[in-house]
PDB file of C-alpha atoms in Angstrom:
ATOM      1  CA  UNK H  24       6.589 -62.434   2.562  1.00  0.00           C
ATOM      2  CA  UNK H  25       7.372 -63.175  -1.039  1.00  0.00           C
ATOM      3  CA  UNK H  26       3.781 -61.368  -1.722  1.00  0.00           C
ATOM      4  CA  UNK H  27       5.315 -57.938  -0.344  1.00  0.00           C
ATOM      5  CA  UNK H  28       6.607 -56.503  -4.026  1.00  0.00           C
ATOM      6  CA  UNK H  29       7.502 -53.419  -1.729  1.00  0.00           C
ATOM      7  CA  UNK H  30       9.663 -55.018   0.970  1.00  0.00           C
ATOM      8  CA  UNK H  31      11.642 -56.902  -1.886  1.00  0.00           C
ATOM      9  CA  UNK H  32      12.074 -53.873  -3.702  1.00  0.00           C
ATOM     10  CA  UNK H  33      13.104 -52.276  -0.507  1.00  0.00           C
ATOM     11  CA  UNK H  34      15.726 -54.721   0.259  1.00  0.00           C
ATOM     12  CA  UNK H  35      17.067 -54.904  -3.401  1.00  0.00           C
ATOM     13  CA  UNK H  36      17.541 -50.512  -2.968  1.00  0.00           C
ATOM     14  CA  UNK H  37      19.267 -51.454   0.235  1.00  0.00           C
ATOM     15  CA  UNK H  38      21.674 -53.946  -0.942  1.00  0.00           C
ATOM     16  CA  UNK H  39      22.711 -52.059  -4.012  1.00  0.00           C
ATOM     17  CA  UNK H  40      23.227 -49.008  -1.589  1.00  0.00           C
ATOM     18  CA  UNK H  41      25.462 -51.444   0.552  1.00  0.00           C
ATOM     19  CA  UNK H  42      27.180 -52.430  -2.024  1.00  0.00           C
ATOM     20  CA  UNK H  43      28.438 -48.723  -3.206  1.00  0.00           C
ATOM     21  CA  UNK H  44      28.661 -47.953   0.317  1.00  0.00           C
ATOM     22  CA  UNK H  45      31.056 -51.037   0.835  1.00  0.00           C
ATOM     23  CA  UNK H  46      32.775 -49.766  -2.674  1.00  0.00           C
ATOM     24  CA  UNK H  47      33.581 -46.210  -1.732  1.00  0.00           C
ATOM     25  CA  UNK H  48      34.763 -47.719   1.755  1.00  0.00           C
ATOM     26  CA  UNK H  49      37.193 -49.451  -0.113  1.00  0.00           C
ATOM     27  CA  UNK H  50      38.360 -46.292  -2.608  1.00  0.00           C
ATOM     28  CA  UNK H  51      38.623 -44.818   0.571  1.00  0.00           C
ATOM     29  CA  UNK H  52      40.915 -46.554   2.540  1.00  0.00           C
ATOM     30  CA  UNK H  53      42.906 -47.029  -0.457  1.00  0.00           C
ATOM     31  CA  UNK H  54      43.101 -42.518  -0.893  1.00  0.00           C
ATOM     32  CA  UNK H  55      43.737 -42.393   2.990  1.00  0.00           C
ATOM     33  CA  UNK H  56      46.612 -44.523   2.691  1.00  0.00           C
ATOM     34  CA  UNK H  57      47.937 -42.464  -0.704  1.00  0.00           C
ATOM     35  CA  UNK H  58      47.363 -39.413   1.625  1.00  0.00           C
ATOM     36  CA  UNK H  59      49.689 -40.818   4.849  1.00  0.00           C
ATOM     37  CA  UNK H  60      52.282 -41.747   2.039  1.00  0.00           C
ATOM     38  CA  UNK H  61      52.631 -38.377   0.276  1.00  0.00           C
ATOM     39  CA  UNK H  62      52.451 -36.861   4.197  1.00  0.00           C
ATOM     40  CA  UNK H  63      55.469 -38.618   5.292  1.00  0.00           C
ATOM     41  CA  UNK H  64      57.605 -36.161   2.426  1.00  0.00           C
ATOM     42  CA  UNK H  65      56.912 -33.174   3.952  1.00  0.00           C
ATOM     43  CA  UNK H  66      57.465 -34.503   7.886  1.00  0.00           C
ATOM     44  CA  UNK H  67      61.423 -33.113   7.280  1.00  0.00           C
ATOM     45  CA  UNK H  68      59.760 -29.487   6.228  1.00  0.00           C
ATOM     46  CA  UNK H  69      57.495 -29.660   9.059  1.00  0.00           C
ATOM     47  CA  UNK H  70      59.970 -30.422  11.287  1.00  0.00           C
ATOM     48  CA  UNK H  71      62.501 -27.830  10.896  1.00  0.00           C
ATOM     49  CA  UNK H  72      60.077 -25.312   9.956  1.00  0.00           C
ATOM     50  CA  UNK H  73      58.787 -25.638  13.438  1.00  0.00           C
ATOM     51  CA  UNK H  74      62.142 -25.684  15.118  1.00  0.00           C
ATOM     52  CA  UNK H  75      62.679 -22.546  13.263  1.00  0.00           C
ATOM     53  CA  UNK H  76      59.639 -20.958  14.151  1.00  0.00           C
ATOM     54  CA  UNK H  77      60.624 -21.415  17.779  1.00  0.00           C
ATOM     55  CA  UNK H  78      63.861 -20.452  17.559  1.00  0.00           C
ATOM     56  CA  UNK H  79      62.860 -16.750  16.201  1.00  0.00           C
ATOM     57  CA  UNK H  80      60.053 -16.652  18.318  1.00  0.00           C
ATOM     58  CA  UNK H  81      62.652 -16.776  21.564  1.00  0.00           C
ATOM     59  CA  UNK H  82      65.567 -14.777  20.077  1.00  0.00           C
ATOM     60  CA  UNK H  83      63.516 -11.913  22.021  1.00  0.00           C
ATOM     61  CA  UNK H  84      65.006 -13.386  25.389  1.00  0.00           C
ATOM     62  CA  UNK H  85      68.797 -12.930  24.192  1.00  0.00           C
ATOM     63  CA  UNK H  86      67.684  -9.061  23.157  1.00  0.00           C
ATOM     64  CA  UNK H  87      64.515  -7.084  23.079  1.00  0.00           C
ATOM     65  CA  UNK H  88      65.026  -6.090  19.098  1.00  0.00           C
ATOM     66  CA  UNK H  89      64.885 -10.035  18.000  1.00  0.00           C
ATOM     67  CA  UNK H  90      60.893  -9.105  18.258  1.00  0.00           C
ATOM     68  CA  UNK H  91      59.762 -11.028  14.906  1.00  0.00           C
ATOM     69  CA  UNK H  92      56.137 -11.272  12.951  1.00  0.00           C
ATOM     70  CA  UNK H  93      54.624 -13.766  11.470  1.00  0.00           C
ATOM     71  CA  UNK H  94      55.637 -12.217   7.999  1.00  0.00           C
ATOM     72  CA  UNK H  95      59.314 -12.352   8.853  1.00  0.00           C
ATOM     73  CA  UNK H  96      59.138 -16.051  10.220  1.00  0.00           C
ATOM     74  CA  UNK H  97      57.416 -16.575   6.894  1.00  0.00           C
ATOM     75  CA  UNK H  98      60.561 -14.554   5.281  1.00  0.00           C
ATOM     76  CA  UNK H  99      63.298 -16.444   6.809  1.00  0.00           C
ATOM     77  CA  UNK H 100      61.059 -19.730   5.965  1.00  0.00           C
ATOM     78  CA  UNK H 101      60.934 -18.707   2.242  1.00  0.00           C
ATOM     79  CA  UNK H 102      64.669 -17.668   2.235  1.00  0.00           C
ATOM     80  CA  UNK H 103      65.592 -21.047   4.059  1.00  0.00           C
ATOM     81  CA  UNK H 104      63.722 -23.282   1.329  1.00  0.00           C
ATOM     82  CA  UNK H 105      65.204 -21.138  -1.568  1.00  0.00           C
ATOM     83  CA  UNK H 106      68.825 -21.520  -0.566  1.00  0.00           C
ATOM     84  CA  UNK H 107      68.439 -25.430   0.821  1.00  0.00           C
ATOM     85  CA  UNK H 108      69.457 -28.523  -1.438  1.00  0.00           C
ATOM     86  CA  UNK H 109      67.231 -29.828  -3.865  1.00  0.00           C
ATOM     87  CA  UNK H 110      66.028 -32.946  -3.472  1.00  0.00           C
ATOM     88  CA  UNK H 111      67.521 -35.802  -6.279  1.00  0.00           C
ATOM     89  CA  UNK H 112      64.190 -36.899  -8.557  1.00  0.00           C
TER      90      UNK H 112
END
């Protein structure tokens, strides 16, 4: 086995490959957690933004002119986030 110049060279490629593998596992994990951290900010945003969404979307039930498009939701939004509190640094 120690003859085979090919399989050792073979098996040296594949543990240096396994080793960057294992590295950019790591660097991975680490982004992916960065990622769910900076995600959790914008849960509040999401949150009402929905609930608003929702809420114009059935204002058609109280009154057949409360008929909204997506550009008006997206008005209202834009409105809503220009008038609301700014967050403390």
């Amino acid at each position: 086995i120690l003859a085979d110049v090919e399989l050792i060279e073979g098996l040296e490629r594949a543990k240096i490959t396994s080793n960057d593998i294992n590295a950019k596992a790591i660097i991975a994990k680490e982004t992916e957690a960065q990622i769910a951290e900076s995600r959790k900010a914008f849960i509040p945003v999401a949150t009402r933004g929905a609930l608003l969404y929702f809420l114009v979307d059935q204002m058609w039930v109280l009154d057949h002119m409360y008929r909204f498009s997506m550009a008006d939701f997206v008005k209202i939004f834009k409105k809503g986030m220009d008038v609301a509190d700014k967050p403390d640094p």
